[in-house]
Amino acid sequence: MSIRENIKEVLISEEQIRNRCKELGEEITRDYGEAGVTPLVIGLLRGSVPFLSELIKYIDLDLQYDFMDVTSYEGTKSTGDIKILKDLDTSVVGKHILIVEDIVDTGRTLTAVVDLFKKREAADVKIVSLLNKPSRRVMRIEPDYNGFDIEDYFVVGYGLDFNQHYRGLPYVGILNDDQY
Ligand code: IMP
Ligand code: MG
């Protein structure tokens, strides 16, 4: 059985994502180009992988990339502590960091990761997210570059999972209600 049968609605198509990645990549190229700096692109595992792969095709800069895996502790509202499951292999000292995330939800994960890189003496920390759910925000943080604002749906595909499934779908979709 195809897992695509469990998708109620395609919210954002493969083509829409590709077009938006092109726009974001051009914007990033322009901004960093004008500043005369090259970004260290940091993908947050595992959800950011398809987005990072598509996005970097359109960033015409001598960039480097690395990955990090973190989980946010639920319930620690104010501090946004994270546990590092896999750390970077690259130093961030003096680097212009561009964090790539699949979705900004409460904002806890990104708040903690941004704080961490600042503490580690990065020159600058910016965020690019494929999706953004502004209505769910708990922390005061916004992506510097954002693909799409979405309503408070639980979405899967293009890296986003439900219990580790559906990450491979080429689009962002909404699950059938009977899948929860
Ligand atoms: P935050 O710390 O609440 O912003 O957490 C964001 C993380 O929660 C993302 O990196 C995703 O892994 C996960 N997440 C939030 N919303 C969704 C969703 O609709 N589908 C799948 N994962 C989600
Ligand atoms: Mg995540």
Coordinates of C-alpha atoms in Angstrom, one line a residue, residues 63-178:
L63 CA 29.1 27.9 1.4
Q64 CA 29.8 25.0 3.7
Y65 CA 27.3 22.9 5.5
D66 CA 27.1 20.7 8.6
F67 CA 24.3 19.0 10.6
M68 CA 23.2 18.9 14.2
D69 CA 20.6 16.9 15.9
V70 CA 18.8 18.4 19.0
T71 CA 15.7 17.8 21.0
S72 CA 13.9 20.4 23.0
Y73 CA 12.8 19.5 26.5
E74 CA 9.0 19.8 26.7
G75 CA 7.7 21.8 29.6
T76 CA 10.7 24.1 30.1
K77 CA 8.8 27.0 28.6
S78 CA 11.0 29.9 29.5
T79 CA 14.5 28.6 29.0
G80 CA 14.2 26.5 25.9
D81 CA 16.8 24.0 26.9
I82 CA 17.9 21.5 24.4
K83 CA 19.7 18.2 24.5
I84 CA 22.3 17.8 21.8
L85 CA 22.1 14.3 20.2
K86 CA 24.6 15.0 17.5
D87 CA 26.9 18.0 17.6
L88 CA 28.6 19.8 14.7
D89 CA 31.9 18.7 13.4
T90 CA 32.7 22.3 12.5
S91 CA 33.6 25.3 14.7
V92 CA 31.2 28.2 14.6
V93 CA 33.6 30.8 16.0
G94 CA 33.5 33.9 13.9
K95 CA 31.2 32.2 11.3
H96 CA 28.0 33.5 9.7
I97 CA 25.6 30.8 10.6
L98 CA 22.4 30.0 8.6
I99 CA 20.3 27.5 10.4
V100 CA 18.0 25.4 8.2
E101 CA 14.8 24.1 9.9
D102 CA 11.8 22.3 8.5
I103 CA 9.2 24.2 10.6
V104 CA 9.1 26.8 13.3
D105 CA 6.3 25.8 15.7
T106 CA 6.6 27.0 19.3
G107 CA 10.1 28.4 18.6
R108 CA 11.7 26.6 21.5
T109 CA 14.2 24.6 19.5
L110 CA 15.4 27.5 17.5
T111 CA 15.6 29.9 20.4
A112 CA 17.9 27.4 22.2
V113 CA 20.0 26.7 19.1
V114 CA 20.5 30.4 18.3
D115 CA 21.5 31.0 21.9
L116 CA 24.0 28.1 21.8
F117 CA 25.7 29.4 18.6
K118 CA 25.9 32.9 20.1
K119 CA 27.5 31.5 23.2
R120 CA 29.9 29.6 21.0
E121 CA 30.9 33.0 19.5
A122 CA 29.4 32.8 16.0
A123 CA 29.7 36.2 14.2
D124 CA 26.0 36.1 13.2
V125 CA 23.1 33.6 13.4
K126 CA 20.2 33.6 11.0
I127 CA 17.3 31.2 10.3
V128 CA 15.8 29.8 7.2
S129 CA 12.7 27.7 7.6
L130 CA 10.5 25.9 5.0
L131 CA 7.4 26.3 7.1
N132 CA 6.2 28.6 9.9
K133 CA 3.2 28.2 12.2
P134 CA 2.9 31.7 13.7
S135 CA -0.2 30.9 15.7
R136 CA 1.7 28.3 17.7
R137 CA 4.5 30.5 18.9
V138 CA 5.6 30.5 22.5
M139 CA 9.0 32.1 22.2
R140 CA 9.7 35.5 20.6
I141 CA 11.6 34.3 17.5
E142 CA 10.9 34.6 13.7
P143 CA 12.8 33.0 10.8
D144 CA 14.9 35.5 8.8
Y145 CA 13.9 33.7 5.7
N146 CA 10.6 31.7 5.5
G147 CA 9.1 29.4 2.8
F148 CA 5.4 29.4 3.8
D149 CA 3.2 30.4 6.7
I150 CA 0.7 27.7 7.5
E151 CA -2.3 27.3 9.7
D152 CA -2.1 25.1 12.8
Y153 CA -2.3 21.8 10.8
F154 CA -0.1 18.8 11.6
V155 CA 1.8 18.4 8.4
V156 CA 4.1 15.7 7.0
G157 CA 6.3 15.2 4.0
Y158 CA 9.4 16.9 2.6
G159 CA 11.3 15.9 5.7
L160 CA 8.5 16.3 8.2
D161 CA 7.4 13.1 10.0
F162 CA 4.7 11.5 12.0
N163 CA 6.5 9.0 14.3
Q164 CA 9.4 8.9 11.8
H165 CA 7.1 8.1 8.8
Y166 CA 6.2 10.2 5.7
R167 CA 9.5 12.1 5.5
G168 CA 10.2 11.0 2.0
L169 CA 7.0 12.5 0.4
P170 CA 7.9 15.0 -2.2
Y171 CA 5.3 17.5 -1.0
V172 CA 3.9 18.8 2.3
G173 CA 0.6 17.3 3.1
I174 CA -2.1 16.9 5.8
L175 CA -2.7 13.4 7.2
N176 CA -6.0 11.7 7.2
D177 CA -7.7 12.1 10.6
D178 CA -7.7 8.3 11.1

